[in-house]
Tab-separated table of C-alpha atoms in Angstrom:
chain	number	residue	atom	x	y	z
A	1	UNK	CA	-13.217	45.512	45.861
A	2	UNK	CA	-14.524	42.879	48.317
A	3	UNK	CA	-14.666	39.247	47.259
A	4	UNK	CA	-17.750	38.309	45.248
A	5	UNK	CA	-19.681	35.761	47.379
A	6	UNK	CA	-20.954	34.138	44.172
A	7	UNK	CA	-17.564	33.595	42.576
A	8	UNK	CA	-16.582	29.980	41.981
A	9	UNK	CA	-13.776	28.794	44.246
A	10	UNK	CA	-11.560	25.773	43.561
A	11	UNK	CA	-10.216	23.992	46.659
A	12	UNK	CA	-7.160	21.847	45.836
A	13	UNK	CA	-5.804	19.342	48.368
A	14	UNK	CA	-4.997	15.625	48.263
A	15	UNK	CA	-6.514	15.117	51.732
A	16	UNK	CA	-10.309	14.909	51.756
A	17	UNK	CA	-10.344	16.132	55.374
A	18	UNK	CA	-8.561	19.329	54.460
A	19	UNK	CA	-10.791	20.007	51.427
A	20	UNK	CA	-13.844	19.648	53.671
A	21	UNK	CA	-12.379	21.929	56.359
A	22	UNK	CA	-11.545	24.668	53.849
A	23	UNK	CA	-14.947	24.412	52.158
A	24	UNK	CA	-16.677	24.610	55.546
A	25	UNK	CA	-14.738	27.744	56.499
A	26	UNK	CA	-15.426	29.341	53.119
A	27	UNK	CA	-19.121	28.565	53.585
A	28	UNK	CA	-19.066	30.232	57.003
A	29	UNK	CA	-17.439	33.237	55.327
A	30	UNK	CA	-20.379	33.481	52.903
A	31	UNK	CA	-19.106	31.597	49.837
A	32	UNK	CA	-21.276	28.844	48.454
A	33	UNK	CA	-20.050	28.170	44.905
A	34	UNK	CA	-17.193	25.722	45.348
A	35	UNK	CA	-15.529	22.826	43.588
A	36	UNK	CA	-12.581	20.657	44.574
A	37	UNK	CA	-9.596	18.839	43.076
A	38	UNK	CA	-7.162	16.273	44.500
A	39	UNK	CA	-3.997	17.544	42.841
A	40	UNK	CA	-2.574	20.254	40.605
A	41	UNK	CA	-3.203	18.370	37.401
A	42	UNK	CA	-6.884	17.798	38.140
A	43	UNK	CA	-7.159	21.427	39.246
A	44	UNK	CA	-5.711	22.720	35.960
A	45	UNK	CA	-8.195	20.605	34.002
A	46	UNK	CA	-11.078	22.072	36.002
A	47	UNK	CA	-9.725	25.618	35.746
A	48	UNK	CA	-9.465	25.316	31.948
A	49	UNK	CA	-12.947	23.838	31.634
A	50	UNK	CA	-14.834	26.360	33.781
A	51	UNK	CA	-14.670	29.926	35.105
A	52	UNK	CA	-13.188	30.248	38.583
A	53	UNK	CA	-12.590	33.415	40.582
A	54	UNK	CA	-10.298	32.057	43.270
A	55	UNK	CA	-8.062	29.048	44.012
A	56	UNK	CA	-7.156	27.767	47.483
A	57	UNK	CA	-4.419	25.159	47.209
A	58	UNK	CA	-2.186	22.871	49.206
A	59	UNK	CA	1.508	22.545	48.345
A	60	UNK	CA	2.341	18.856	48.939
A	61	UNK	CA	0.257	16.770	46.580
A	62	UNK	CA	0.946	13.715	44.438
A	63	UNK	CA	0.884	13.923	40.616
A	64	UNK	CA	1.365	17.699	40.583
A	65	UNK	CA	2.282	19.759	43.655
A	66	UNK	CA	0.713	23.136	44.344
A	67	UNK	CA	3.793	25.135	43.365
A	68	UNK	CA	3.852	23.573	39.867
A	69	UNK	CA	0.147	24.203	39.477
A	70	UNK	CA	0.677	27.831	40.492
A	71	UNK	CA	3.419	28.242	37.871
A	72	UNK	CA	1.175	26.653	35.245
A	73	UNK	CA	-1.659	29.043	36.167
A	74	UNK	CA	0.599	32.077	35.906
A	75	UNK	CA	1.934	30.851	32.557
A	76	UNK	CA	-1.551	30.416	31.118
A	77	UNK	CA	-2.923	33.538	29.446
A	78	UNK	CA	-6.522	32.649	30.332
A	79	UNK	CA	-5.853	31.698	33.967
A	80	UNK	CA	-3.048	33.984	35.086
A	81	UNK	CA	-5.385	36.598	36.600
A	82	UNK	CA	-6.951	34.121	39.086
A	83	UNK	CA	-5.895	34.815	42.700
A	84	UNK	CA	-4.231	31.817	44.375
A	85	UNK	CA	-4.035	31.327	48.126
A	86	UNK	CA	-1.695	28.581	49.327
A	87	UNK	CA	-2.618	26.718	52.508
A	88	UNK	CA	0.256	24.489	53.433
A	89	UNK	CA	2.296	22.776	56.119
A	90	UNK	CA	5.426	23.764	54.211
A	91	UNK	CA	6.479	26.432	56.675
A	92	UNK	CA	10.031	26.864	55.431
A	93	UNK	CA	11.098	30.344	54.450
A	94	UNK	CA	12.423	28.967	51.144
A	95	UNK	CA	8.986	27.573	50.300
A	96	UNK	CA	7.309	30.894	50.909
A	97	UNK	CA	9.893	32.672	48.773
A	98	UNK	CA	9.411	30.114	46.010
A	99	UNK	CA	5.651	30.651	46.161
A	100	UNK	CA	6.019	34.430	46.060
A	101	UNK	CA	8.334	34.172	43.077
A	102	UNK	CA	5.819	31.910	41.369
A	103	UNK	CA	3.093	34.527	41.854
A	104	UNK	CA	1.096	33.420	44.889
A	105	UNK	CA	-1.401	35.974	46.245
A	106	UNK	CA	-1.106	34.905	49.866
A	107	UNK	CA	0.054	32.023	52.032
A	108	UNK	CA	-1.422	30.294	55.078
A	109	UNK	CA	0.521	27.876	57.262
A	110	UNK	CA	-1.322	24.879	58.692
A	111	UNK	CA	-2.794	24.571	61.232
A	112	UNK	CA	-4.771	27.775	60.802
A	113	UNK	CA	-7.969	29.440	62.007
A	114	UNK	CA	-11.043	30.707	60.182
A	115	UNK	CA	-10.006	34.235	61.143
A	116	UNK	CA	-6.685	33.808	59.367
A	117	UNK	CA	-8.423	32.637	56.223
A	118	UNK	CA	-10.853	35.566	56.328
A	119	UNK	CA	-7.999	38.009	56.849
A	120	UNK	CA	-6.046	36.582	53.893
A	121	UNK	CA	-9.073	36.608	51.592
A	122	UNK	CA	-9.806	40.209	52.558
A	123	UNK	CA	-6.204	41.121	51.810
A	124	UNK	CA	-6.322	39.447	48.401
A	125	UNK	CA	-9.587	41.000	47.268
A	126	UNK	CA	-9.364	44.426	48.910
A	127	UNK	CA	-6.085	45.332	47.225
B	1	UNK	CA	56.443	-15.454	66.414
B	2	UNK	CA	54.384	-13.918	63.640
B	3	UNK	CA	54.665	-10.196	63.062
B	4	UNK	CA	51.321	-8.299	63.331
B	5	UNK	CA	50.146	-5.558	61.061
B	6	UNK	CA	49.147	-2.386	62.957
B	7	UNK	CA	45.807	-2.545	61.109
B	8	UNK	CA	42.970	-4.869	62.207
B	9	UNK	CA	45.284	-7.380	63.886
B	10	UNK	CA	46.076	-8.886	60.504
B	11	UNK	CA	49.412	-10.646	60.097
B	12	UNK	CA	52.097	-8.490	58.551
B	13	UNK	CA	52.786	-9.016	54.889
B	14	UNK	CA	55.189	-11.920	54.307
B	15	UNK	CA	56.596	-10.165	51.237
B	16	UNK	CA	59.907	-8.344	51.519
B	17	UNK	CA	59.738	-4.591	51.925
B	18	UNK	CA	60.138	-2.657	48.656
B	19	UNK	CA	63.508	-1.283	49.757
B	20	UNK	CA	64.765	-4.812	50.237
B	21	UNK	CA	65.521	-4.427	54.004
B	22	UNK	CA	63.680	-7.572	55.084
B	23	UNK	CA	64.726	-11.010	54.132
B	24	UNK	CA	62.308	-13.140	51.993
B	25	UNK	CA	59.983	-15.217	54.219
B	26	UNK	CA	60.380	-18.939	54.509
B	27	UNK	CA	57.651	-21.346	53.345
B	28	UNK	CA	56.773	-22.106	57.002
B	29	UNK	CA	56.263	-18.397	57.708
B	30	UNK	CA	53.996	-18.120	54.705
B	31	UNK	CA	51.777	-21.032	55.856
B	32	UNK	CA	51.583	-19.563	59.351
B	33	UNK	CA	50.571	-16.202	57.909
B	34	UNK	CA	47.916	-17.873	55.747
B	35	UNK	CA	46.599	-19.751	58.788
B	36	UNK	CA	46.177	-16.526	60.750
B	37	UNK	CA	44.479	-14.927	57.775
B	38	UNK	CA	42.095	-17.890	57.397
B	39	UNK	CA	41.135	-17.700	61.090
B	40	UNK	CA	40.573	-13.965	60.779
B	41	UNK	CA	38.264	-14.476	57.780
B	42	UNK	CA	36.405	-17.257	59.594
B	43	UNK	CA	35.816	-15.059	62.683
B	44	UNK	CA	34.626	-12.183	60.475
B	45	UNK	CA	32.158	-14.411	58.601
B	46	UNK	CA	30.793	-15.757	61.918
B	47	UNK	CA	30.379	-12.222	63.272
B	48	UNK	CA	28.556	-11.090	60.146
B	49	UNK	CA	26.316	-14.171	60.170
B	50	UNK	CA	25.163	-13.259	63.688
B	51	UNK	CA	23.553	-10.141	62.167
B	52	UNK	CA	21.929	-12.039	59.327
B	53	UNK	CA	18.858	-13.328	61.182
B	54	UNK	CA	17.984	-10.062	62.987
B	55	UNK	CA	18.336	-8.202	59.699
B	56	UNK	CA	16.153	-10.726	57.882
B	57	UNK	CA	13.521	-10.448	60.628
B	58	UNK	CA	13.510	-6.666	60.491
B	59	UNK	CA	13.333	-6.666	56.706
B	60	UNK	CA	10.271	-8.921	56.830
B	61	UNK	CA	8.519	-6.788	59.472
B	62	UNK	CA	8.972	-3.428	57.814
B	63	UNK	CA	6.293	-3.806	55.090
B	64	UNK	CA	3.761	-4.718	57.793
B	65	UNK	CA	4.804	-1.738	59.883
B	66	UNK	CA	4.325	0.518	56.845
B	67	UNK	CA	0.890	-0.978	56.262
B	68	UNK	CA	-0.131	-0.208	59.849
B	69	UNK	CA	1.067	3.356	59.499
B	70	UNK	CA	-1.194	3.713	56.464
B	71	UNK	CA	-4.061	2.292	58.527
B	72	UNK	CA	-3.399	4.910	61.177
B	73	UNK	CA	-3.760	7.610	58.537
B	74	UNK	CA	-7.018	6.110	57.246
B	75	UNK	CA	-8.494	5.765	60.751
B	76	UNK	CA	-7.726	9.374	61.699
B	77	UNK	CA	-9.220	10.491	58.383
B	78	UNK	CA	-12.433	8.551	59.021
B	79	UNK	CA	-12.626	9.932	62.565
B	80	UNK	CA	-12.164	13.513	61.368
B	81	UNK	CA	-14.915	13.087	58.738
B	82	UNK	CA	-17.295	11.656	61.344
B	83	UNK	CA	-16.766	14.671	63.623
B	84	UNK	CA	-17.221	17.040	60.664
B	85	UNK	CA	-20.464	15.353	59.631
B	86	UNK	CA	-21.858	15.909	63.130
B	87	UNK	CA	-20.625	19.497	63.313
B	88	UNK	CA	-22.093	20.288	59.887
B	89	UNK	CA	-25.472	18.963	61.027
B	90	UNK	CA	-25.362	21.224	64.098
B	91	UNK	CA	-24.266	24.174	61.938
B	92	UNK	CA	-27.278	23.616	59.657
B	93	UNK	CA	-29.634	23.412	62.650
B	94	UNK	CA	-28.142	26.615	64.061
B	95	UNK	CA	-28.668	28.367	60.750
B	96	UNK	CA	-32.375	27.428	60.739
B	97	UNK	CA	-32.764	28.321	64.404
B	98	UNK	CA	-31.103	31.698	63.892
B	99	UNK	CA	-33.447	32.440	61.010
B	100	UNK	CA	-36.451	31.512	63.166
B	101	UNK	CA	-35.325	33.722	66.054
B	102	UNK	CA	-34.765	36.669	63.698
B	103	UNK	CA	-38.260	36.232	62.239
B	104	UNK	CA	-39.736	36.093	65.770
B	105	UNK	CA	-37.844	39.264	66.748
B	106	UNK	CA	-38.943	41.134	63.625
B	107	UNK	CA	-42.567	40.085	64.006
B	108	UNK	CA	-42.986	40.780	67.702
B	109	UNK	CA	-46.488	42.212	68.258
B	110	UNK	CA	-46.864	45.767	69.404
B	111	UNK	CA	-46.686	47.165	71.938
B	112	UNK	CA	-43.101	45.862	71.802
B	113	UNK	CA	-42.272	43.382	74.535
B	114	UNK	CA	-38.729	44.558	75.341
B	115	UNK	CA	-38.063	41.671	77.715
B	116	UNK	CA	-38.982	39.179	74.996
B	117	UNK	CA	-36.813	41.033	72.457
B	118	UNK	CA	-33.865	40.946	74.872
B	119	UNK	CA	-34.297	37.181	75.342
B	120	UNK	CA	-34.377	36.634	71.584
B	121	UNK	CA	-31.220	38.714	71.208
B	122	UNK	CA	-29.616	36.693	73.955
B	123	UNK	CA	-30.500	33.492	72.121
B	124	UNK	CA	-29.091	34.831	68.855
B	125	UNK	CA	-25.850	35.849	70.566
B	126	UNK	CA	-25.518	32.408	72.158
B	127	UNK	CA	-26.024	30.761	68.778
B	128	UNK	CA	-23.430	33.039	67.168
B	129	UNK	CA	-20.964	32.165	69.943
B	130	UNK	CA	-21.572	28.453	69.418
B	131	UNK	CA	-21.188	28.842	65.651
B	132	UNK	CA	-17.754	30.292	66.274
B	133	UNK	CA	-16.904	27.301	68.492
B	134	UNK	CA	-18.165	24.865	65.866
B	135	UNK	CA	-15.932	26.487	63.246
B	136	UNK	CA	-13.039	26.179	65.707
B	137	UNK	CA	-13.780	22.451	66.063
B	138	UNK	CA	-13.712	22.088	62.270
B	139	UNK	CA	-10.405	23.935	61.911
B	140	UNK	CA	-8.899	21.987	64.831
B	141	UNK	CA	-9.469	18.838	62.765
B	142	UNK	CA	-6.734	19.992	60.405
B	143	UNK	CA	-4.462	18.069	62.796
B	144	UNK	CA	-5.429	15.035	60.687
B	145	UNK	CA	-3.813	16.529	57.610
B	146	UNK	CA	-0.597	17.153	59.532
B	147	UNK	CA	-0.686	13.606	60.940
B	148	UNK	CA	-1.245	12.204	57.445
B	149	UNK	CA	1.682	14.145	56.006
B	150	UNK	CA	3.984	12.877	58.748
B	151	UNK	CA	2.743	9.313	58.280
B	152	UNK	CA	3.422	9.583	54.526
B	153	UNK	CA	6.975	10.663	55.291
B	154	UNK	CA	7.418	7.829	57.814
B	155	UNK	CA	6.178	5.289	55.261
B	156	UNK	CA	8.720	6.611	52.760
B	157	UNK	CA	11.495	6.291	55.369
B	158	UNK	CA	10.410	2.749	56.324
B	159	UNK	CA	10.387	1.757	52.639
B	160	UNK	CA	13.895	3.169	52.169
B	161	UNK	CA	15.206	1.397	55.292
B	162	UNK	CA	13.633	-1.863	54.142
B	163	UNK	CA	15.337	-1.515	50.764
B	164	UNK	CA	18.747	-0.858	52.367
B	165	UNK	CA	18.365	-3.737	54.828
B	166	UNK	CA	17.423	-6.090	52.029
B	167	UNK	CA	20.565	-5.047	50.171
B	168	UNK	CA	22.675	-5.832	53.258
B	169	UNK	CA	20.973	-9.189	53.786
B	170	UNK	CA	21.637	-10.123	50.161
B	171	UNK	CA	25.285	-9.027	50.422
B	172	UNK	CA	25.918	-10.902	53.704
B	173	UNK	CA	24.350	-14.157	52.668
B	174	UNK	CA	21.508	-15.803	50.809
B	175	UNK	CA	18.210	-14.300	51.917
B	176	UNK	CA	15.800	-16.896	53.234
B	177	UNK	CA	12.296	-15.849	54.088
B	178	UNK	CA	11.483	-16.544	57.733
B	179	UNK	CA	15.133	-16.973	58.702
B	180	UNK	CA	14.791	-14.334	61.385
B	181	UNK	CA	11.665	-15.747	62.993
B	182	UNK	CA	13.433	-16.541	66.250
B	183	UNK	CA	14.745	-13.001	66.453
B	184	UNK	CA	11.423	-11.300	65.923
B	185	UNK	CA	10.141	-11.713	69.518
B	186	UNK	CA	8.274	-8.669	70.870
B	187	UNK	CA	8.091	-6.754	67.584
B	188	UNK	CA	6.530	-9.765	65.860
B	189	UNK	CA	3.985	-10.155	68.629
B	190	UNK	CA	3.016	-6.485	68.374
B	191	UNK	CA	2.667	-6.732	64.624
B	192	UNK	CA	0.530	-9.868	65.032
B	193	UNK	CA	-1.763	-8.032	67.429
B	194	UNK	CA	-2.076	-5.108	65.031
B	195	UNK	CA	-2.753	-7.442	62.112
B	196	UNK	CA	-5.389	-9.324	64.105
B	197	UNK	CA	-7.129	-6.094	65.080
B	198	UNK	CA	-7.817	-5.459	61.386
B	199	UNK	CA	-10.053	-8.476	61.100
B	200	UNK	CA	-11.281	-8.919	64.648
B	201	UNK	CA	-12.156	-5.294	65.448
B	202	UNK	CA	-15.880	-4.690	65.301
B	203	UNK	CA	-18.126	-1.675	65.376
B	204	UNK	CA	-21.003	-1.152	67.808
B	205	UNK	CA	-23.630	-2.259	65.265
B	206	UNK	CA	-21.966	-5.636	64.892
B	207	UNK	CA	-21.555	-5.950	68.667
B	208	UNK	CA	-25.242	-5.149	69.170
B	209	UNK	CA	-26.164	-7.716	66.542
B	210	UNK	CA	-24.165	-10.402	68.343
B	211	UNK	CA	-25.578	-9.364	71.724
B	212	UNK	CA	-29.055	-9.615	70.249
B	213	UNK	CA	-28.377	-13.161	69.091
B	214	UNK	CA	-27.514	-14.007	72.680
B	215	UNK	CA	-30.748	-12.597	74.020
B	216	UNK	CA	-29.590	-9.105	74.986
B	217	UNK	CA	-32.037	-6.378	74.097
């Protein structure tokens, strides 16, 4: 099933530049319903307060890193179904394995292109 | 002649060997040994004190260096946002222009002007190509995130080094602020220039305002 262009997407990154870049790419890909958070903790609050269909998150963030947020999402009965795409500069094999074990749906290494993001989103939602 | 220890040039122990082979040292030998030891300690203290001022200077400069690294991160972030603002404006204009061209193509009067239709299609293709380039510009700006992450790591390293240096300075002697001023030289000058640029740097609006006050239009 292709991704619903109306679904609400949460973009999580401590860098405002990166949040803007990801939102711009998502907009170019046809998504318009987006919100953002600066760290995992803020993201979890937003996820629990609203209905989101997709999360795009960084790994390295203060307060709560992306990997902890991912584990919290998967441990939460109401949130565990939400697909999570990690976009991160953490390009170590160990990091990717950790993310897979934590239940990530896909993983993008920075710097990346719009095509890569489209490809990953297609893979997540066309399963 | 005083016997030397094989280690560090220190005088050999004046005490008899445990197996009792050596004879007990005389009082004169003991004073001579103590004299050598005192000179050794004095030389060591002087050597260590030579490092005190450079270490103090470096310790004082590190917080400023960390502050400038943070400024670098902020400046690249502001620059990236400025470029994105401009690109987003162009993207919005392209979207409106594309819509207009599509409407023109759909509403072409009959009989169909094929040459006009081809030109409209050409325009739409050019816009689509530019949209792709604009998205590439946006994604290329992710360099700022990578720069920021490296700067954050550098700041952490600088903080750790500062902490360790401060520990050494405290261990080697009483820490006195400004003690290393004479040692700072080039690094201090560079830091001064960076510090000054924070308050003296101006944007074009301010420059134009000043030029205006001097009669430039």
